[in-house]
Coordinates of C-alpha atoms in Angstrom, one line a residue:
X1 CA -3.4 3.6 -22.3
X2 CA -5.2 6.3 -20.3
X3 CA -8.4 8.1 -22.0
X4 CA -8.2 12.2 -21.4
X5 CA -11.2 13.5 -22.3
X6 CA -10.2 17.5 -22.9
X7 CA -12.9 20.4 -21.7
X8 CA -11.2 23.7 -22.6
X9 CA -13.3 24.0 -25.6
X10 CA -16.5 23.3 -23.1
X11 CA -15.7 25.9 -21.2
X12 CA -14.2 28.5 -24.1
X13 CA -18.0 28.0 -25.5
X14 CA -19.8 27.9 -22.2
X15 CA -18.6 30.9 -20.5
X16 CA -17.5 33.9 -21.9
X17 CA -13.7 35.2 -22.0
X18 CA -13.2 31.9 -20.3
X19 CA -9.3 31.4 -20.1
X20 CA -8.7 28.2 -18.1
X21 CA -7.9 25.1 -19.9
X22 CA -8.5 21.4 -17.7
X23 CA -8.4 18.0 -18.2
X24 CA -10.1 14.7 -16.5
X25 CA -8.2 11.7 -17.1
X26 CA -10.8 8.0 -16.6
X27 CA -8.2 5.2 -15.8
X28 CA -8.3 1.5 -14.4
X29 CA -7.1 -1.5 -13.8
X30 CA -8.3 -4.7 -13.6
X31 CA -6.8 -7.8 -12.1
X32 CA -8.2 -11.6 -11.9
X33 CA -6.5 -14.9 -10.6
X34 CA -7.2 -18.7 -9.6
X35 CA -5.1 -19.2 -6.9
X36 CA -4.4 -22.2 -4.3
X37 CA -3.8 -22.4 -0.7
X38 CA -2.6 -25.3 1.1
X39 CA -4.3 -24.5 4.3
X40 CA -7.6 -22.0 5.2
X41 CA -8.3 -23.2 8.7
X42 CA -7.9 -27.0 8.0
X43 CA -8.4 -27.3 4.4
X44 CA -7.1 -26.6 1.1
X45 CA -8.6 -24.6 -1.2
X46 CA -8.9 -23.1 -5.4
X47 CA -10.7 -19.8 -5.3
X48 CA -11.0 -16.5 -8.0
X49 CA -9.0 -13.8 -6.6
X50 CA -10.0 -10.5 -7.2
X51 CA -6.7 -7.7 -7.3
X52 CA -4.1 -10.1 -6.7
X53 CA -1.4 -8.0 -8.2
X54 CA -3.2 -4.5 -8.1
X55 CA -6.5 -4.0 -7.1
X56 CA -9.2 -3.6 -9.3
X57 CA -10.1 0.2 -9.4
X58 CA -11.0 2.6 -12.0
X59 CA -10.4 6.6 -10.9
X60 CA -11.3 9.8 -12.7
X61 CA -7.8 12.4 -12.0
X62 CA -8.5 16.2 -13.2
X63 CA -6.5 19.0 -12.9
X64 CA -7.6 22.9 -14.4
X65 CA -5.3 25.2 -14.7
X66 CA -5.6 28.6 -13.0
X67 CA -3.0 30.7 -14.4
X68 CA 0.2 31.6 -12.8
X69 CA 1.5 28.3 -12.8
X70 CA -1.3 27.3 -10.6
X71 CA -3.7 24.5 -10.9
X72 CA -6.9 22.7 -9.3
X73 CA -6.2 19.1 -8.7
X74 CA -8.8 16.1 -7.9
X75 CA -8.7 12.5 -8.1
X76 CA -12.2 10.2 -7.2
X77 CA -10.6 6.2 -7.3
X78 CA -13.4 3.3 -6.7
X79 CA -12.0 -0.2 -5.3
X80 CA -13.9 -3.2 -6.7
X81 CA -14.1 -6.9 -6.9
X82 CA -13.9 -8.4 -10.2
X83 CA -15.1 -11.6 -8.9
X84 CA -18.7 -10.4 -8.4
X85 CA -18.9 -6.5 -9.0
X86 CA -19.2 -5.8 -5.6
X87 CA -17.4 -2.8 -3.8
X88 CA -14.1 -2.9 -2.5
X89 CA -12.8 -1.0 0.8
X90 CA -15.8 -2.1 3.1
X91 CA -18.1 -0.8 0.4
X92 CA -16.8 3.0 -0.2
X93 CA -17.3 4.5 -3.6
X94 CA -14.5 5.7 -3.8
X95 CA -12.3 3.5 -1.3
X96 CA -9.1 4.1 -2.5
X97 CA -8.5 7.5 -2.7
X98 CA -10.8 11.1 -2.9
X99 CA -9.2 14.1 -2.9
X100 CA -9.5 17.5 -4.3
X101 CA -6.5 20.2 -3.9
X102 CA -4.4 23.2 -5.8
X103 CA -0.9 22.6 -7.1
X104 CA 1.9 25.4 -8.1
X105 CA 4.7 24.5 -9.8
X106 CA 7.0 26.8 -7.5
X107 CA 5.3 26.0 -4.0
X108 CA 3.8 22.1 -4.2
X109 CA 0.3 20.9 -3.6
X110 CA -1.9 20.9 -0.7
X111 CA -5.0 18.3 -1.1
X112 CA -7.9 17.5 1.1
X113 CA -9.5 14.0 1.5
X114 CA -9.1 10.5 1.4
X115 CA -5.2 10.0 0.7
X116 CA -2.1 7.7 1.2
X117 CA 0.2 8.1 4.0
X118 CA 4.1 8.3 3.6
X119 CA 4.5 4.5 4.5
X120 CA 2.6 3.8 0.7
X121 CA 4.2 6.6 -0.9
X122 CA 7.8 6.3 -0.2
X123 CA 8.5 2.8 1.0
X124 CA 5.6 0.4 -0.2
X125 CA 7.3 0.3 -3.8
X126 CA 10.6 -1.2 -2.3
X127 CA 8.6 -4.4 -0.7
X128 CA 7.4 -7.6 -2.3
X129 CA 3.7 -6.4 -1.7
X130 CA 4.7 -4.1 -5.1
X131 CA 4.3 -7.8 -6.9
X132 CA 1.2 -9.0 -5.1
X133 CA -0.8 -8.3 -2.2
X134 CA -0.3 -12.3 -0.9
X135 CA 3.9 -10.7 -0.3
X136 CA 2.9 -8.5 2.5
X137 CA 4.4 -8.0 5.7
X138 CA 2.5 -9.8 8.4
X139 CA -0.7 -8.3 9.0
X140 CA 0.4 -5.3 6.9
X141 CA 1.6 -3.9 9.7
X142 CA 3.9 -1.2 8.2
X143 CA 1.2 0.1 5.9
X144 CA 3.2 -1.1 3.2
X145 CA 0.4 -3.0 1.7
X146 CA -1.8 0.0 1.1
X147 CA -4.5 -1.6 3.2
X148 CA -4.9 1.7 5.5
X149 CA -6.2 5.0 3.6
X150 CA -6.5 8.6 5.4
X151 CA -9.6 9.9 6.0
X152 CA -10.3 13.6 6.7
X153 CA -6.8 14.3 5.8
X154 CA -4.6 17.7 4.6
X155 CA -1.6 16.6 3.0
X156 CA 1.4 19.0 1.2
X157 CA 4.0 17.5 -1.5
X158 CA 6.6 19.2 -2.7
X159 CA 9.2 18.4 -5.5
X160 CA 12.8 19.6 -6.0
X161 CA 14.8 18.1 -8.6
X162 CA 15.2 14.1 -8.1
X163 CA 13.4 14.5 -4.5
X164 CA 9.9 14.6 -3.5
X165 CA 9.0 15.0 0.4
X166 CA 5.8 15.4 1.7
X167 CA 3.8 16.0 5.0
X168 CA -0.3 14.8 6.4
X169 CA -1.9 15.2 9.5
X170 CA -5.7 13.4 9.4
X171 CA -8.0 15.8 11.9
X172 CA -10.1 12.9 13.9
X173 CA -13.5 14.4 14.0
X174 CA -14.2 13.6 17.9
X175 CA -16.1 16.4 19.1
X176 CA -14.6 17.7 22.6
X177 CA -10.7 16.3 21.8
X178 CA -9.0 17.5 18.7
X179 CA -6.6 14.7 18.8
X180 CA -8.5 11.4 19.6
X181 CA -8.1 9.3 16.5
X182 CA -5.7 11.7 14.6
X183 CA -2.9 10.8 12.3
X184 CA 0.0 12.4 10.7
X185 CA 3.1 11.0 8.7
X186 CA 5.8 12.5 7.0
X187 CA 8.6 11.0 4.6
X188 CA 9.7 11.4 1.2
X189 CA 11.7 9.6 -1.9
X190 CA 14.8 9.9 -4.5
X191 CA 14.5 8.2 -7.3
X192 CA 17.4 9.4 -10.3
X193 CA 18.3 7.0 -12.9
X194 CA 18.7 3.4 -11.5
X195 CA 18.4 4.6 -7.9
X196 CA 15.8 4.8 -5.6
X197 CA 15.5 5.4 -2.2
X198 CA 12.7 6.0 0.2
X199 CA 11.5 6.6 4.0
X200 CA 8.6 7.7 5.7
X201 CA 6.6 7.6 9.2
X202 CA 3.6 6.9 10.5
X203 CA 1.4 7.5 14.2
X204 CA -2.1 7.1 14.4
X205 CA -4.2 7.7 18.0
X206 CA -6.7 4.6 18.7
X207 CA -6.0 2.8 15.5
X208 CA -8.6 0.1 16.6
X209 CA -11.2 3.2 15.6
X210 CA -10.2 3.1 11.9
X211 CA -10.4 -0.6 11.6
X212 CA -13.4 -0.1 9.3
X213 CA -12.1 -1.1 5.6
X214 CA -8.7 -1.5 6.7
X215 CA -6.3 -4.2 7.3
X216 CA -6.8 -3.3 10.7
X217 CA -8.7 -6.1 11.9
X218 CA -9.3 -8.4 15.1
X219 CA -8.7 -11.4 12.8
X220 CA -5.4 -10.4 11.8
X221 CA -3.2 -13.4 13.2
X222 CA -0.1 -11.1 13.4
X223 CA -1.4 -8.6 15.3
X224 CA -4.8 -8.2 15.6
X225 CA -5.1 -8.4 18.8
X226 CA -3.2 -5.9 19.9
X227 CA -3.8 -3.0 16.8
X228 CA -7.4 -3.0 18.5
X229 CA -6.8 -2.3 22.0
X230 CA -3.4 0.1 21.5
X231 CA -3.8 3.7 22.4
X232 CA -1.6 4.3 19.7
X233 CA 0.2 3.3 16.4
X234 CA 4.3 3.9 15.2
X235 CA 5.5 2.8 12.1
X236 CA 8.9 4.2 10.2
X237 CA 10.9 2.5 7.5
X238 CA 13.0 2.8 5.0
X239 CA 15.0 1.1 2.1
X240 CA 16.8 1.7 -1.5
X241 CA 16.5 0.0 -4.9
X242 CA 19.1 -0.5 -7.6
X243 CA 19.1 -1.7 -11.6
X244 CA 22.0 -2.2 -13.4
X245 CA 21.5 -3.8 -16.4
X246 CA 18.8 -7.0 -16.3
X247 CA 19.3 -6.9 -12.5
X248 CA 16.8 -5.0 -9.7
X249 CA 18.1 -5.4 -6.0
X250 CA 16.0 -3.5 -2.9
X251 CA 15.5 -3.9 0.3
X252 CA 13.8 -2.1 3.1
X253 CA 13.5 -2.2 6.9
X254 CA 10.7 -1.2 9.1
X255 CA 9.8 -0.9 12.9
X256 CA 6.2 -1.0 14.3
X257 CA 4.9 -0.3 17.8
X258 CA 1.4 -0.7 19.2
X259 CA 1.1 1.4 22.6
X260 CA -0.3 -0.1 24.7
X261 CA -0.4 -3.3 22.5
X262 CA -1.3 -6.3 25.4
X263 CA -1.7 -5.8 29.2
X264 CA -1.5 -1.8 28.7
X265 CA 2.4 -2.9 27.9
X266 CA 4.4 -2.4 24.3
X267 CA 4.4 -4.4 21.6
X268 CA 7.1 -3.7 18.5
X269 CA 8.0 -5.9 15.6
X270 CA 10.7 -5.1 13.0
X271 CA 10.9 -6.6 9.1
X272 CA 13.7 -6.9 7.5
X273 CA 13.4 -7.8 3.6
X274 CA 15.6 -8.8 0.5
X275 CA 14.1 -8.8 -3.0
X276 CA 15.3 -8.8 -6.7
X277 CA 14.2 -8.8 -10.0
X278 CA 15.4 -10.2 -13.2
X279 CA 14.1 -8.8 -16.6
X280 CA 15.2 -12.0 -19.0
X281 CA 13.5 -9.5 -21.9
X282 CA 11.2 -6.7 -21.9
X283 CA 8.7 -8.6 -21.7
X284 CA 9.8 -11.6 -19.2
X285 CA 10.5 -10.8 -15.8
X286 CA 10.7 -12.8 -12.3
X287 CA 11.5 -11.6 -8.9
X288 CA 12.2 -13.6 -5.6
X289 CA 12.1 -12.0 -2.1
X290 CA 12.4 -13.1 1.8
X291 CA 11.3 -10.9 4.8
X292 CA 12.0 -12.1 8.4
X293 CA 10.2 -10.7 11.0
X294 CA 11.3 -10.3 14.4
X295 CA 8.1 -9.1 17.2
X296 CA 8.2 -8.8 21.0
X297 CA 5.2 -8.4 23.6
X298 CA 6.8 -6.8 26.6
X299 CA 4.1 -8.3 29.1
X300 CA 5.1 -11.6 28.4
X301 CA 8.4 -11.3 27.3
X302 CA 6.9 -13.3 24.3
X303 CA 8.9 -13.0 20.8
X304 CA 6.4 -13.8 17.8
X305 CA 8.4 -14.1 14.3
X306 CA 7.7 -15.5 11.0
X307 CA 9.4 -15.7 7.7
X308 CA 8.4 -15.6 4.2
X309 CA 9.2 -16.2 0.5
X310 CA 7.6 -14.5 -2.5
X311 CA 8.3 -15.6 -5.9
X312 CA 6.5 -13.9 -9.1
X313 CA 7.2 -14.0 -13.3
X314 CA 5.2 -11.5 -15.4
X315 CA 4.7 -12.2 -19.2
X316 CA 3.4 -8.9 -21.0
X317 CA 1.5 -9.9 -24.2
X318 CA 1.2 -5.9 -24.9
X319 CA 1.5 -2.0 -22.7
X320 CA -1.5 -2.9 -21.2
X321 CA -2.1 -6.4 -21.0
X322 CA 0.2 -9.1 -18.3
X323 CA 0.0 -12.5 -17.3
X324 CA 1.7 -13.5 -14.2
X325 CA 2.2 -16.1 -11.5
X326 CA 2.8 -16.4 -8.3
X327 CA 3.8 -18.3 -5.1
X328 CA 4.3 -17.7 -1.6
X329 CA 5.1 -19.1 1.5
X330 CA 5.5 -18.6 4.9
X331 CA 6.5 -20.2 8.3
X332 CA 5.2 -18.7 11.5
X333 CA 8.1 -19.7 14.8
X334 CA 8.5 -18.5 18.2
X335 CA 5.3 -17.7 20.0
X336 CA 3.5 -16.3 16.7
X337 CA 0.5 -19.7 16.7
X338 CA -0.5 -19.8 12.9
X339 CA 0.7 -18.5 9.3
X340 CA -1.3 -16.2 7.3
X341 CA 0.0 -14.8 4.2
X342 CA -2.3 -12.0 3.7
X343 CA -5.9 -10.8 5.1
X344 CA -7.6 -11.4 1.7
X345 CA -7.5 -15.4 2.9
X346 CA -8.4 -17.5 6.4
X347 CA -5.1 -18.1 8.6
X348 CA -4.0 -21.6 8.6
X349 CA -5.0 -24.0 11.1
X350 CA -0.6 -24.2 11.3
X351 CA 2.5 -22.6 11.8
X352 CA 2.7 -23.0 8.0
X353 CA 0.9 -21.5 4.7
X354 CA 1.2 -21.6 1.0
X355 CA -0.4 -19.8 -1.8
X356 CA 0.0 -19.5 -5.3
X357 CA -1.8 -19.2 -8.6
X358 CA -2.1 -17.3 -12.2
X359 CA -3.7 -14.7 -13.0
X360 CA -4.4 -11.7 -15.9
X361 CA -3.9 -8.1 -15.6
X362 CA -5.4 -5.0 -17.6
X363 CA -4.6 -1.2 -17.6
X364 CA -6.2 1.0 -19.0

């Protein structure tokens, strides 16, 4: 349960004729897990995990109203490790997201800051990285993962009806060249009833420059090599969701380029992904998924692909409290060397990895 802590009467005593009523919502979550993997560069391991399912965060959200059906908006949300206390998101305050904006209920919202691109909006709830952050797409190379926020970014939402669409372009701060490391990205959702469906797109200039606290990193074994050294990034996607009854089937699909990837030449890989989820009770759920994906590196003509199944159950003991587990696997083939589930653990020293573990969750 979220805790609003309620200012109007601050403010109605504070300044006189003061007519503007606001609100500043402090909310959290906290995530812990002991989890095993077969193989971290030779060895097996047992380790803490810190966010396994979510990431540990805790955020302050606010919004003021100004009349008119106008309001002030702002959310501050810290990243941390529950393991040790430390930071999360290379060591940002507020990591995840910082943003402050105005909202009408006629025209949308316009915020400024540190936000989410379209990719996490719109398509990252349809993929297995939704159950755990050890399901992602190699390398998170669609964003779906959450592992890449925008920095120094303008971003408008609207919502009509069942539909919300929204727009960001991220200025890149290089004095002399207006769009050297700029991004933008567009997309939008329906979600009515048991249906959902969502799409978005993503392009970044000289991604290598916003490797800092990003999943955008050399040691990546998907594609870090080439997100470095690309003069540019494309990602687009899309997929739906259905319940009926017990039952939740989704699916998404998703292409990636890296310009300029290897050898000044292309490199692209799509992922194609199946998941469903059971609900046995309120309470009881489990969900199995496979993505396949298919990469090539026009230099070389090389075709790097790897597969992987996710498998998760979730036992709520109340609103606010889960236990879950978890296991996943996956098999790198072709020219792709060595499996890594996720960045949050070493690649293998083989073409095969396994992970999996319990863990505890708590909103509040």
């Amino acid at each position: 349960m979220k805790k609003t802590f309620c200012i109007a009467a601050v403010l109605s005593c504070a300044t006189a004729g003061a007519h503007a009523q606001g609100s500043v919502t402090l909310y959290g979550l906290i995530d812990a897990s002991v989890q095993y993997t077969n193989n971290q560069g030779g060895g097996s391991t047992v380790a803490m995990s810190s966010g396994t399912t979510r990431g540990s965060r805790f955020g302050l959200l606010g919004k003021e109203d100004l009349g008119g059906g106008t309001s002030a908006i702002f959310r501050l949300e810290n990243g941390f490790d529950v393991t040790d206390g430390s930071l999360g998101q290379g060591g940002l305050l507020f990591g995840r997201q910082a943003y402050v904006g105005i909202e009408n209920d006629r025209w949308g919202a316009v915020t400024l800051g540190r936000q989410y691109e379209s990719m996490v909006d719109y398509v990252a709830h349809l993929t297995s990285a939704d159950w755990s952050v050890y399901m992602e797409h190699p390398g998170d190379m669609d964003l779906t993962n959450r592992g890449v926020r925008v920095d120094n970014a303008v971003k408008y939402t609207k919502t009509y009806g069942a539909f919300t669409g929204s727009a960001l372009y991220s200025f890149g701060g290089q004095a002399g060249s207006f769009g050297k490391d700029s991004m933008w990205s567009w997309g939008g959702s329906y979600d009515s009833g048991p249906l959902y469906v969502g799409f978005g797109m993503t392009y970044a200039r000289q991604p290598g420059d916003r490797s800092a606290g990003t999943f955008w990193k050399a040691a990546n074994s998907a594609d870090g090599e080439f997100v470095t050294v690309a003069h540019s990034f494309l990602t687009m996607g899309g997929g739906a969701a259905y319940r009926f009854g017990s039952i939740k089937l989704g699916g998404d699909i998703t292409s990636t380029t890296y310009k300029d990837g290897f050898e000044n030449q292309d490199v692209s890989f799509m992922n194609y992904e199946v998941n469903g989820v059971y609900y046995f009770t309120p309470a009881l759920s489990a969900g199995l998924g496979v993505t396949y994906t298919d990469g090539k590196v026009d230099a070389n003509d090389g075709d790097p692909r790897y597969i992987q199944y996710n498998a998760t159950a979730t036992y709520s003991l109340s609103k606010r409290t889960d236990l879950y587990a978890f296991a996943t696997f996956q098999r790198a083939m072709g020219d792709a060397q060595v499996a890594q589930v996720t960045q949050f653990i070493s690649p293998s020293s083989t073409n095969k990895q396994v992970s999996a573990g319990v863990g505890l969750r708590h909103t509040f």
